[in-house]
């Protein structure tokens, strides 16, 4: 049941790219990031007011800058420059980059299934993103790589906090801080190129309002709240399976909303990348179940032997 719930935030995150292209195609990425983060953070603060301790402000500012300000900007650059399906599929390579990052930084070598599946995912991505078969914006591709780096670094910082700061406080204030930083950056950009921002105000429509509401309420408030809530109640291994809804939503929304279509060969490559991304988690889960099953069988055998020994002792004649 929890895995099905985990698919809900992953699905909404996967709709970000197509929804942005459909409803907010000419909006500046900095403005979109600010409008996604700051209102969502304020809504969460209103639902459950929290106040960080003085010693926690520095780490929250770092998280807000990396996890929200930079990451959200990059996500919207991707949404405005890359097809929805490509953005969704590309982001599932995060585990491979995380594996390489931890291998280099902390000398933590990946196990054989992780290394094998990572190599397969890289090979499939190389074939899918081949310039001779598909034309992609290099700015969008660089934004994708930078966004993946933000996820890895931000997750590492968040994990290092442990139980020091409550998860709701982290979620709320990194959105507020990141949103505020993006609002300042958008204001500076508006001073140098006001035409984009004036067009946003002059041409604002119900379609724009629907898109902004979707991104704030569903993608961010609901998506991030469910994400951190579920992580308290299920393992990261199980949550990974729910994450499969992200690229699937990107592919489906790209096809339905934006009319994106690919060759059967390209769709096969996308499916292969999705399977390669969850294969190490699936193998780990199967190993855990086999180990638990063997341990349970061993316990039953030991209990049976103990009962037999007890019966044999009670039936022995008294001397």
PDB file of C-alpha atoms in Angstrom:
ATOM      1  CA  UNK A   1       0.000   0.000   0.000  1.00  0.00           C
ATOM      2  CA  UNK A   2       2.844   2.390   0.885  1.00  0.00           C
ATOM      3  CA  UNK A   3       4.486   1.774  -2.491  1.00  0.00           C
ATOM      4  CA  UNK A   4       1.256   2.821  -4.212  1.00  0.00           C
ATOM      5  CA  UNK A   5       1.179   5.972  -2.083  1.00  0.00           C
ATOM      6  CA  UNK A   6       4.819   6.672  -3.000  1.00  0.00           C
ATOM      7  CA  UNK A   7       3.800   6.713  -6.651  1.00  0.00           C
ATOM      8  CA  UNK A   8       1.595   9.780  -6.033  1.00  0.00           C
ATOM      9  CA  UNK A   9       4.365  12.365  -5.371  1.00  0.00           C
ATOM     10  CA  UNK A  10       6.597  10.719  -7.982  1.00  0.00           C
ATOM     11  CA  UNK A  11       3.818  11.004 -10.572  1.00  0.00           C
ATOM     12  CA  UNK A  12       3.211  14.688  -9.886  1.00  0.00           C
ATOM     13  CA  UNK A  13       6.954  15.421 -10.073  1.00  0.00           C
ATOM     14  CA  UNK A  14       6.991  13.708 -13.448  1.00  0.00           C
ATOM     15  CA  UNK A  15       4.262  16.039 -14.748  1.00  0.00           C
ATOM     16  CA  UNK A  16       6.359  19.171 -14.055  1.00  0.00           C
ATOM     17  CA  UNK A  17       8.040  19.257 -17.450  1.00  0.00           C
ATOM     18  CA  UNK A  18       4.966  18.854 -19.681  1.00  0.00           C
ATOM     19  CA  UNK A  19       2.784  21.051 -17.477  1.00  0.00           C
ATOM     20  CA  UNK A  20       5.363  23.859 -17.641  1.00  0.00           C
ATOM     21  CA  UNK A  21       5.672  23.615 -21.424  1.00  0.00           C
ATOM     22  CA  UNK A  22       1.891  23.530 -21.842  1.00  0.00           C
ATOM     23  CA  UNK A  23       0.801  26.288 -19.452  1.00  0.00           C
ATOM     24  CA  UNK A  24       3.892  28.438 -18.784  1.00  0.00           C
ATOM     25  CA  UNK A  25       6.040  28.194 -21.924  1.00  0.00           C
ATOM     26  CA  UNK A  26       7.518  31.726 -21.947  1.00  0.00           C
ATOM     27  CA  UNK A  27       7.965  32.321 -18.224  1.00  0.00           C
ATOM     28  CA  UNK A  28      11.485  32.893 -16.819  1.00  0.00           C
ATOM     29  CA  UNK A  29      12.905  29.875 -14.981  1.00  0.00           C
ATOM     30  CA  UNK A  30      13.896  31.986 -11.955  1.00  0.00           C
ATOM     31  CA  UNK A  31      10.353  33.308 -11.573  1.00  0.00           C
ATOM     32  CA  UNK A  32       8.877  29.828 -11.939  1.00  0.00           C
ATOM     33  CA  UNK A  33      11.225  28.503  -9.267  1.00  0.00           C
ATOM     34  CA  UNK A  34      10.336  31.312  -6.872  1.00  0.00           C
ATOM     35  CA  UNK A  35       6.599  30.839  -7.438  1.00  0.00           C
ATOM     36  CA  UNK A  36       6.911  27.100  -6.880  1.00  0.00           C
ATOM     37  CA  UNK A  37       8.982  27.283  -3.694  1.00  0.00           C
ATOM     38  CA  UNK A  38       8.021  30.339  -1.633  1.00  0.00           C
ATOM     39  CA  UNK A  39       4.187  29.999  -1.610  1.00  0.00           C
ATOM     40  CA  UNK A  40       4.505  26.258  -0.928  1.00  0.00           C
ATOM     41  CA  UNK A  41       6.836  26.904   2.015  1.00  0.00           C
ATOM     42  CA  UNK A  42       4.494  29.526   3.453  1.00  0.00           C
ATOM     43  CA  UNK A  43       1.517  27.153   3.117  1.00  0.00           C
ATOM     44  CA  UNK A  44       3.419  24.441   4.995  1.00  0.00           C
ATOM     45  CA  UNK A  45       4.419  26.979   7.651  1.00  0.00           C
ATOM     46  CA  UNK A  46       0.750  27.928   8.090  1.00  0.00           C
ATOM     47  CA  UNK A  47      -0.268  24.264   8.408  1.00  0.00           C
ATOM     48  CA  UNK A  48       2.353  23.552  11.074  1.00  0.00           C
ATOM     49  CA  UNK A  49       4.327  26.575  12.339  1.00  0.00           C
ATOM     50  CA  UNK A  50       7.977  25.825  13.131  1.00  0.00           C
ATOM     51  CA  UNK A  51      10.982  27.919  14.046  1.00  0.00           C
ATOM     52  CA  UNK A  52      14.558  26.703  13.518  1.00  0.00           C
ATOM     53  CA  UNK A  53      17.090  27.064  16.291  1.00  0.00           C
ATOM     54  CA  UNK A  54      19.760  29.690  15.819  1.00  0.00           C
ATOM     55  CA  UNK A  55      22.467  27.070  15.234  1.00  0.00           C
ATOM     56  CA  UNK A  56      20.443  25.492  12.404  1.00  0.00           C
ATOM     57  CA  UNK A  57      20.058  28.550  10.181  1.00  0.00           C
ATOM     58  CA  UNK A  58      23.386  28.117   8.371  1.00  0.00           C
ATOM     59  CA  UNK A  59      22.683  24.522   7.299  1.00  0.00           C
ATOM     60  CA  UNK A  60      19.114  25.405   6.283  1.00  0.00           C
ATOM     61  CA  UNK A  61      20.405  28.271   4.133  1.00  0.00           C
ATOM     62  CA  UNK A  62      22.773  25.839   2.381  1.00  0.00           C
ATOM     63  CA  UNK A  63      19.933  23.360   1.830  1.00  0.00           C
ATOM     64  CA  UNK A  64      17.608  26.092   0.610  1.00  0.00           C
ATOM     65  CA  UNK A  65      20.230  27.327  -1.866  1.00  0.00           C
ATOM     66  CA  UNK A  66      21.146  23.867  -3.223  1.00  0.00           C
ATOM     67  CA  UNK A  67      17.946  21.814  -2.878  1.00  0.00           C
ATOM     68  CA  UNK A  68      15.535  24.571  -3.844  1.00  0.00           C
ATOM     69  CA  UNK A  69      17.023  27.734  -5.384  1.00  0.00           C
ATOM     70  CA  UNK A  70      19.522  26.117  -7.738  1.00  0.00           C
ATOM     71  CA  UNK A  71      17.656  22.830  -8.231  1.00  0.00           C
ATOM     72  CA  UNK A  72      14.250  24.365  -9.030  1.00  0.00           C
ATOM     73  CA  UNK A  73      15.860  26.803 -11.478  1.00  0.00           C
ATOM     74  CA  UNK A  74      17.572  23.911 -13.274  1.00  0.00           C
ATOM     75  CA  UNK A  75      14.366  21.853 -13.331  1.00  0.00           C
ATOM     76  CA  UNK A  76      12.495  24.663 -15.081  1.00  0.00           C
ATOM     77  CA  UNK A  77      15.365  25.227 -17.520  1.00  0.00           C
ATOM     78  CA  UNK A  78      15.020  21.543 -18.397  1.00  0.00           C
ATOM     79  CA  UNK A  79      11.241  21.898 -18.649  1.00  0.00           C
ATOM     80  CA  UNK A  80      11.592  24.817 -21.057  1.00  0.00           C
ATOM     81  CA  UNK A  81      14.360  23.320 -23.229  1.00  0.00           C
ATOM     82  CA  UNK A  82      13.956  19.513 -23.250  1.00  0.00           C
ATOM     83  CA  UNK A  83      11.081  17.161 -24.173  1.00  0.00           C
ATOM     84  CA  UNK A  84       9.091  15.969 -21.149  1.00  0.00           C
ATOM     85  CA  UNK A  85       9.914  12.291 -21.665  1.00  0.00           C
ATOM     86  CA  UNK A  86      13.646  12.963 -21.987  1.00  0.00           C
ATOM     87  CA  UNK A  87      13.685  15.045 -18.794  1.00  0.00           C
ATOM     88  CA  UNK A  88      11.828  12.372 -16.832  1.00  0.00           C
ATOM     89  CA  UNK A  89      13.986   9.539 -18.137  1.00  0.00           C
ATOM     90  CA  UNK A  90      17.241  11.453 -17.700  1.00  0.00           C
ATOM     91  CA  UNK A  91      16.593  12.111 -14.010  1.00  0.00           C
ATOM     92  CA  UNK A  92      16.379   8.392 -13.179  1.00  0.00           C
ATOM     93  CA  UNK A  93      20.154   8.227 -13.665  1.00  0.00           C
ATOM     94  CA  UNK A  94      20.581   9.908 -10.257  1.00  0.00           C
ATOM     95  CA  UNK A  95      21.502   6.579  -8.525  1.00  0.00           C
ATOM     96  CA  UNK A  96      24.380   6.028 -10.960  1.00  0.00           C
ATOM     97  CA  UNK A  97      25.853   9.479 -10.353  1.00  0.00           C
ATOM     98  CA  UNK A  98      25.294   9.081  -6.598  1.00  0.00           C
ATOM     99  CA  UNK A  99      27.121   5.748  -6.709  1.00  0.00           C
ATOM    100  CA  UNK A 100      30.087   7.349  -8.492  1.00  0.00           C
ATOM    101  CA  UNK A 101      30.049  10.344  -6.133  1.00  0.00           C
ATOM    102  CA  UNK A 102      30.201   8.199  -2.990  1.00  0.00           C
ATOM    103  CA  UNK A 103      32.835   5.964  -4.585  1.00  0.00           C
ATOM    104  CA  UNK A 104      35.095   8.970  -5.188  1.00  0.00           C
ATOM    105  CA  UNK A 105      34.310  11.008  -2.056  1.00  0.00           C
ATOM    106  CA  UNK A 106      33.989   8.325   0.634  1.00  0.00           C
ATOM    107  CA  UNK A 107      35.683   5.339  -1.078  1.00  0.00           C
ATOM    108  CA  UNK A 108      32.424   3.385  -0.830  1.00  0.00           C
ATOM    109  CA  UNK A 109      32.632   0.890  -3.665  1.00  0.00           C
ATOM    110  CA  UNK A 110      29.339  -0.184  -5.280  1.00  0.00           C
ATOM    111  CA  UNK A 111      28.353  -3.830  -5.104  1.00  0.00           C
ATOM    112  CA  UNK A 112      28.263  -5.986  -8.228  1.00  0.00           C
ATOM    113  CA  UNK A 113      24.528  -5.534  -9.052  1.00  0.00           C
ATOM    114  CA  UNK A 114      24.816  -1.752  -8.644  1.00  0.00           C
ATOM    115  CA  UNK A 115      27.888  -1.549 -10.858  1.00  0.00           C
ATOM    116  CA  UNK A 116      26.411  -3.854 -13.513  1.00  0.00           C
ATOM    117  CA  UNK A 117      23.031  -2.094 -13.672  1.00  0.00           C
ATOM    118  CA  UNK A 118      24.749   1.296 -13.615  1.00  0.00           C
ATOM    119  CA  UNK A 119      26.850   0.325 -16.616  1.00  0.00           C
ATOM    120  CA  UNK A 120      23.727  -0.856 -18.458  1.00  0.00           C
ATOM    121  CA  UNK A 121      21.889   2.392 -17.651  1.00  0.00           C
ATOM    122  CA  UNK A 122      24.799   4.497 -18.924  1.00  0.00           C
ATOM    123  CA  UNK A 123      24.989   2.454 -22.137  1.00  0.00           C
ATOM    124  CA  UNK A 124      21.247   2.800 -22.755  1.00  0.00           C
ATOM    125  CA  UNK A 125      21.366   6.545 -22.019  1.00  0.00           C
ATOM    126  CA  UNK A 126      24.268   6.912 -24.457  1.00  0.00           C
ATOM    127  CA  UNK A 127      22.178   5.289 -27.194  1.00  0.00           C
ATOM    128  CA  UNK A 128      19.015   7.246 -26.328  1.00  0.00           C
ATOM    129  CA  UNK A 129      20.738  10.642 -26.220  1.00  0.00           C
ATOM    130  CA  UNK A 130      22.776   9.980 -29.358  1.00  0.00           C
ATOM    131  CA  UNK A 131      22.793  13.280 -31.351  1.00  0.00           C
ATOM    132  CA  UNK A 132      22.504  11.352 -34.605  1.00  0.00           C
ATOM    133  CA  UNK A 133      19.112   9.939 -33.576  1.00  0.00           C
ATOM    134  CA  UNK A 134      17.591  12.715 -31.447  1.00  0.00           C
ATOM    135  CA  UNK A 135      18.194  16.467 -31.331  1.00  0.00           C
ATOM    136  CA  UNK A 136      18.428  17.855 -27.800  1.00  0.00           C
ATOM    137  CA  UNK A 137      19.195  21.320 -26.473  1.00  0.00           C
ATOM    138  CA  UNK A 138      22.716  21.286 -24.921  1.00  0.00           C
ATOM    139  CA  UNK A 139      21.647  23.884 -22.343  1.00  0.00           C
ATOM    140  CA  UNK A 140      18.897  21.536 -21.183  1.00  0.00           C
ATOM    141  CA  UNK A 141      21.316  18.596 -20.987  1.00  0.00           C
ATOM    142  CA  UNK A 142      23.807  20.627 -18.930  1.00  0.00           C
ATOM    143  CA  UNK A 143      20.941  21.710 -16.647  1.00  0.00           C
ATOM    144  CA  UNK A 144      20.011  18.039 -16.210  1.00  0.00           C
ATOM    145  CA  UNK A 145      23.543  17.099 -15.131  1.00  0.00           C
ATOM    146  CA  UNK A 146      23.690  20.067 -12.758  1.00  0.00           C
ATOM    147  CA  UNK A 147      20.268  19.180 -11.299  1.00  0.00           C
ATOM    148  CA  UNK A 148      21.441  15.614 -10.647  1.00  0.00           C
ATOM    149  CA  UNK A 149      24.493  17.022  -8.836  1.00  0.00           C
ATOM    150  CA  UNK A 150      22.205  19.195  -6.678  1.00  0.00           C
ATOM    151  CA  UNK A 151      20.154  16.145  -5.682  1.00  0.00           C
ATOM    152  CA  UNK A 152      23.251  14.191  -4.655  1.00  0.00           C
ATOM    153  CA  UNK A 153      24.884  17.034  -2.698  1.00  0.00           C
ATOM    154  CA  UNK A 154      21.612  18.156  -1.095  1.00  0.00           C
ATOM    155  CA  UNK A 155      20.697  14.603  -0.089  1.00  0.00           C
ATOM    156  CA  UNK A 156      24.138  14.101   1.434  1.00  0.00           C
ATOM    157  CA  UNK A 157      23.761  17.250   3.543  1.00  0.00           C
ATOM    158  CA  UNK A 158      20.216  16.308   4.589  1.00  0.00           C
ATOM    159  CA  UNK A 159      21.278  12.797   5.587  1.00  0.00           C
ATOM    160  CA  UNK A 160      24.131  14.210   7.678  1.00  0.00           C
ATOM    161  CA  UNK A 161      21.584  16.109   9.779  1.00  0.00           C
ATOM    162  CA  UNK A 162      20.151  12.847  11.077  1.00  0.00           C
ATOM    163  CA  UNK A 163      17.595  13.528  13.789  1.00  0.00           C
ATOM    164  CA  UNK A 164      19.058  16.930  14.646  1.00  0.00           C
ATOM    165  CA  UNK A 165      16.307  18.899  12.883  1.00  0.00           C
ATOM    166  CA  UNK A 166      12.698  17.763  12.479  1.00  0.00           C
ATOM    167  CA  UNK A 167      11.851  16.837   8.886  1.00  0.00           C
ATOM    168  CA  UNK A 168       8.925  19.294   8.725  1.00  0.00           C
ATOM    169  CA  UNK A 169      11.213  22.147   9.745  1.00  0.00           C
ATOM    170  CA  UNK A 170      13.746  21.168   7.078  1.00  0.00           C
ATOM    171  CA  UNK A 171      11.061  20.891   4.403  1.00  0.00           C
ATOM    172  CA  UNK A 172       9.295  24.132   5.286  1.00  0.00           C
ATOM    173  CA  UNK A 173      12.283  26.387   5.740  1.00  0.00           C
ATOM    174  CA  UNK A 174      14.350  25.167   2.831  1.00  0.00           C
ATOM    175  CA  UNK A 175      11.369  25.996   0.604  1.00  0.00           C
ATOM    176  CA  UNK A 176      10.980  29.443   2.170  1.00  0.00           C
ATOM    177  CA  UNK A 177      14.707  30.236   2.082  1.00  0.00           C
ATOM    178  CA  UNK A 178      15.187  28.856  -1.421  1.00  0.00           C
ATOM    179  CA  UNK A 179      12.078  30.647  -2.652  1.00  0.00           C
ATOM    180  CA  UNK A 180      13.250  33.937  -1.153  1.00  0.00           C
ATOM    181  CA  UNK A 181      16.662  33.567  -2.829  1.00  0.00           C
ATOM    182  CA  UNK A 182      14.959  32.843  -6.155  1.00  0.00           C
ATOM    183  CA  UNK A 183      12.663  35.856  -5.728  1.00  0.00           C
ATOM    184  CA  UNK A 184      15.689  38.116  -5.229  1.00  0.00           C
ATOM    185  CA  UNK A 185      17.409  36.581  -8.262  1.00  0.00           C
ATOM    186  CA  UNK A 186      14.251  37.004 -10.357  1.00  0.00           C
ATOM    187  CA  UNK A 187      14.024  40.651  -9.265  1.00  0.00           C
ATOM    188  CA  UNK A 188      17.612  41.271 -10.393  1.00  0.00           C
ATOM    189  CA  UNK A 189      16.931  39.542 -13.702  1.00  0.00           C
ATOM    190  CA  UNK A 190      13.813  41.683 -14.177  1.00  0.00           C
ATOM    191  CA  UNK A 191      15.930  44.840 -13.849  1.00  0.00           C
ATOM    192  CA  UNK A 192      18.145  43.786 -16.754  1.00  0.00           C
ATOM    193  CA  UNK A 193      15.482  42.184 -18.975  1.00  0.00           C
ATOM    194  CA  UNK A 194      12.092  43.559 -17.927  1.00  0.00           C
ATOM    195  CA  UNK A 195      10.339  42.543 -21.162  1.00  0.00           C
ATOM    196  CA  UNK A 196       9.925  38.903 -20.084  1.00  0.00           C
ATOM    197  CA  UNK A 197       8.369  39.855 -16.771  1.00  0.00           C
ATOM    198  CA  UNK A 198       6.131  42.533 -18.264  1.00  0.00           C
ATOM    199  CA  UNK A 199       4.832  39.998 -20.781  1.00  0.00           C
ATOM    200  CA  UNK A 200       4.064  37.583 -17.943  1.00  0.00           C
ATOM    201  CA  UNK A 201       1.926  40.225 -16.214  1.00  0.00           C
ATOM    202  CA  UNK A 202       0.236  41.555 -19.378  1.00  0.00           C
ATOM    203  CA  UNK A 203      -0.544  38.148 -20.880  1.00  0.00           C
ATOM    204  CA  UNK A 204      -1.488  36.313 -17.674  1.00  0.00           C
ATOM    205  CA  UNK A 205      -4.350  33.898 -18.342  1.00  0.00           C
ATOM    206  CA  UNK A 206      -6.432  31.217 -16.653  1.00  0.00           C
ATOM    207  CA  UNK A 207      -4.137  28.651 -18.258  1.00  0.00           C
ATOM    208  CA  UNK A 208      -1.151  30.254 -16.537  1.00  0.00           C
ATOM    209  CA  UNK A 209      -3.032  30.288 -13.238  1.00  0.00           C
ATOM    210  CA  UNK A 210      -3.907  26.605 -13.602  1.00  0.00           C
ATOM    211  CA  UNK A 211      -0.282  25.722 -14.313  1.00  0.00           C
ATOM    212  CA  UNK A 212       1.051  27.695 -11.348  1.00  0.00           C
ATOM    213  CA  UNK A 213      -1.585  26.177  -9.035  1.00  0.00           C
ATOM    214  CA  UNK A 214      -0.696  22.674 -10.227  1.00  0.00           C
ATOM    215  CA  UNK A 215       3.016  23.237  -9.609  1.00  0.00           C
ATOM    216  CA  UNK A 216       2.561  24.868  -6.184  1.00  0.00           C
ATOM    217  CA  UNK A 217      -0.195  22.713  -4.682  1.00  0.00           C
ATOM    218  CA  UNK A 218       0.297  19.285  -6.266  1.00  0.00           C
ATOM    219  CA  UNK A 219       3.954  19.143  -7.294  1.00  0.00           C
ATOM    220  CA  UNK A 220       5.325  20.879  -4.202  1.00  0.00           C
ATOM    221  CA  UNK A 221       2.955  21.060  -1.201  1.00  0.00           C
ATOM    222  CA  UNK A 222       1.364  17.627  -1.723  1.00  0.00           C
ATOM    223  CA  UNK A 223       4.368  15.993  -3.398  1.00  0.00           C
ATOM    224  CA  UNK A 224       7.030  17.013  -0.887  1.00  0.00           C
ATOM    225  CA  UNK A 225       4.751  16.522   2.143  1.00  0.00           C
ATOM    226  CA  UNK A 226       3.914  12.966   1.075  1.00  0.00           C
ATOM    227  CA  UNK A 227       7.566  12.328   0.268  1.00  0.00           C
ATOM    228  CA  UNK A 228       8.897  13.178   3.725  1.00  0.00           C
ATOM    229  CA  UNK A 229       5.850  11.641   5.452  1.00  0.00           C
ATOM    230  CA  UNK A 230       6.272   8.324   3.631  1.00  0.00           C
ATOM    231  CA  UNK A 231      10.017   8.176   4.295  1.00  0.00           C
ATOM    232  CA  UNK A 232       9.166   8.032   8.005  1.00  0.00           C
ATOM    233  CA  UNK A 233       6.990   4.962   7.390  1.00  0.00           C
ATOM    234  CA  UNK A 234       8.767   2.964   4.684  1.00  0.00           C
ATOM    235  CA  UNK A 235      12.267   2.098   3.637  1.00  0.00           C
ATOM    236  CA  UNK A 236      14.157   3.919   0.905  1.00  0.00           C
ATOM    237  CA  UNK A 237      14.225   0.569  -0.931  1.00  0.00           C
ATOM    238  CA  UNK A 238      10.432   0.449  -1.077  1.00  0.00           C
ATOM    239  CA  UNK A 239      10.163   4.141  -1.953  1.00  0.00           C
ATOM    240  CA  UNK A 240      12.425   3.570  -4.968  1.00  0.00           C
ATOM    241  CA  UNK A 241       9.728   1.401  -6.548  1.00  0.00           C
ATOM    242  CA  UNK A 242       7.209   4.206  -6.165  1.00  0.00           C
ATOM    243  CA  UNK A 243       9.642   6.515  -7.961  1.00  0.00           C
ATOM    244  CA  UNK A 244       9.089   4.582 -11.177  1.00  0.00           C
ATOM    245  CA  UNK A 245       5.950   6.696 -11.638  1.00  0.00           C
ATOM    246  CA  UNK A 246       8.140   9.778 -12.283  1.00  0.00           C
ATOM    247  CA  UNK A 247       9.555   8.848 -15.717  1.00  0.00           C
ATOM    248  CA  UNK A 248       6.316   7.122 -16.683  1.00  0.00           C
ATOM    249  CA  UNK A 249       4.422  10.370 -15.955  1.00  0.00           C
ATOM    250  CA  UNK A 250       6.993  12.306 -17.992  1.00  0.00           C
ATOM    251  CA  UNK A 251       6.571  10.004 -20.993  1.00  0.00           C
ATOM    252  CA  UNK A 252       2.755   9.862 -20.729  1.00  0.00           C
ATOM    253  CA  UNK A 253       2.294  13.619 -20.231  1.00  0.00           C
ATOM    254  CA  UNK A 254       4.717  14.375 -23.029  1.00  0.00           C
ATOM    255  CA  UNK A 255       2.677  12.159 -25.360  1.00  0.00           C
ATOM    256  CA  UNK A 256      -0.815  13.286 -24.241  1.00  0.00           C
ATOM    257  CA  UNK A 257      -0.239  16.979 -23.542  1.00  0.00           C
ATOM    258  CA  UNK A 258       2.607  17.889 -25.888  1.00  0.00           C
ATOM    259  CA  UNK A 259       2.213  15.334 -28.673  1.00  0.00           C
ATOM    260  CA  UNK A 260       5.739  13.974 -28.177  1.00  0.00           C
ATOM    261  CA  UNK A 261       6.357  10.718 -29.996  1.00  0.00           C
ATOM    262  CA  UNK A 262       9.393   8.486 -30.385  1.00  0.00           C
ATOM    263  CA  UNK A 263      10.372   5.407 -32.327  1.00  0.00           C
ATOM    264  CA  UNK A 264       9.717   1.937 -30.852  1.00  0.00           C
ATOM    265  CA  UNK A 265      13.491   1.587 -30.449  1.00  0.00           C
ATOM    266  CA  UNK A 266      13.656   4.768 -28.354  1.00  0.00           C
ATOM    267  CA  UNK A 267      10.728   3.663 -26.186  1.00  0.00           C
ATOM    268  CA  UNK A 268      12.511   0.340 -25.600  1.00  0.00           C
ATOM    269  CA  UNK A 269      15.626   2.230 -24.509  1.00  0.00           C
ATOM    270  CA  UNK A 270      13.514   4.293 -22.077  1.00  0.00           C
ATOM    271  CA  UNK A 271      11.936   1.144 -20.607  1.00  0.00           C
ATOM    272  CA  UNK A 272      15.382  -0.429 -20.305  1.00  0.00           C
ATOM    273  CA  UNK A 273      16.667   2.612 -18.383  1.00  0.00           C
ATOM    274  CA  UNK A 274      13.709   2.472 -15.998  1.00  0.00           C
ATOM    275  CA  UNK A 275      14.268  -1.242 -15.324  1.00  0.00           C
ATOM    276  CA  UNK A 276      18.031  -0.769 -14.913  1.00  0.00           C
ATOM    277  CA  UNK A 277      17.423   2.003 -12.361  1.00  0.00           C
ATOM    278  CA  UNK A 278      15.273  -0.181 -10.079  1.00  0.00           C
ATOM    279  CA  UNK A 279      17.029  -3.523 -10.663  1.00  0.00           C
ATOM    280  CA  UNK A 280      19.608  -3.124  -7.827  1.00  0.00           C
ATOM    281  CA  UNK A 281      16.807  -2.254  -5.402  1.00  0.00           C
ATOM    282  CA  UNK A 282      14.773  -5.237  -6.599  1.00  0.00           C
ATOM    283  CA  UNK A 283      17.767  -7.559  -6.168  1.00  0.00           C
ATOM    284  CA  UNK A 284      18.389  -6.201  -2.658  1.00  0.00           C
ATOM    285  CA  UNK A 285      14.735  -6.682  -1.727  1.00  0.00           C
ATOM    286  CA  UNK A 286      14.720 -10.271  -3.045  1.00  0.00           C
ATOM    287  CA  UNK A 287      17.897 -11.048  -1.104  1.00  0.00           C
ATOM    288  CA  UNK A 288      16.346  -9.692   2.085  1.00  0.00           C
ATOM    289  CA  UNK A 289      13.219 -11.800   1.578  1.00  0.00           C
ATOM    290  CA  UNK A 290      15.278 -14.940   0.894  1.00  0.00           C
ATOM    291  CA  UNK A 291      17.401 -14.298   3.994  1.00  0.00           C
ATOM    292  CA  UNK A 292      14.303 -13.728   6.121  1.00  0.00           C
ATOM    293  CA  UNK A 293      12.662 -16.852   4.713  1.00  0.00           C
ATOM    294  CA  UNK A 294      15.753 -18.981   5.429  1.00  0.00           C
ATOM    295  CA  UNK A 295      15.978 -17.575   8.943  1.00  0.00           C
ATOM    296  CA  UNK A 296      12.297 -18.363   9.518  1.00  0.00           C
ATOM    297  CA  UNK A 297      12.755 -21.949   8.271  1.00  0.00           C
ATOM    298  CA  UNK A 298      15.788 -22.389  10.487  1.00  0.00           C
ATOM    299  CA  UNK A 299      13.830 -21.130  13.497  1.00  0.00           C
ATOM    300  CA  UNK A 300      10.992 -23.574  12.778  1.00  0.00           C
ATOM    301  CA  UNK A 301      13.466 -26.459  12.498  1.00  0.00           C
ATOM    302  CA  UNK A 302      15.124 -25.495  15.781  1.00  0.00           C
ATOM    303  CA  UNK A 303      11.756 -25.222  17.529  1.00  0.00           C
ATOM    304  CA  UNK A 304      10.709 -28.618  16.159  1.00  0.00           C
ATOM    305  CA  UNK A 305      13.942 -30.236  17.328  1.00  0.00           C
ATOM    306  CA  UNK A 306      13.512 -28.641  20.740  1.00  0.00           C
ATOM    307  CA  UNK A 307       9.962 -30.011  21.050  1.00  0.00           C
ATOM    308  CA  UNK A 308      11.104 -33.497  19.965  1.00  0.00           C
ATOM    309  CA  UNK A 309      13.880 -33.459  22.527  1.00  0.00           C
ATOM    310  CA  UNK A 310      11.443 -32.356  25.207  1.00  0.00           C
ATOM    311  CA  UNK A 311       9.011 -35.163  24.323  1.00  0.00           C
ATOM    312  CA  UNK A 312      11.749 -37.776  24.319  1.00  0.00           C
ATOM    313  CA  UNK A 313      12.934 -36.619  27.741  1.00  0.00           C
ATOM    314  CA  UNK A 314       9.429 -36.786  29.252  1.00  0.00           C
ATOM    315  CA  UNK A 315       8.888 -40.356  27.908  1.00  0.00           C
ATOM    316  CA  UNK A 316      12.123 -41.740  29.392  1.00  0.00           C
ATOM    317  CA  UNK A 317      11.409 -44.186  32.314  1.00  0.00           C
ATOM    318  CA  UNK A 318      12.384 -43.051  35.768  1.00  0.00           C
ATOM    319  CA  UNK A 319      15.210 -45.009  37.373  1.00  0.00           C
TER     320      UNK A 319
END
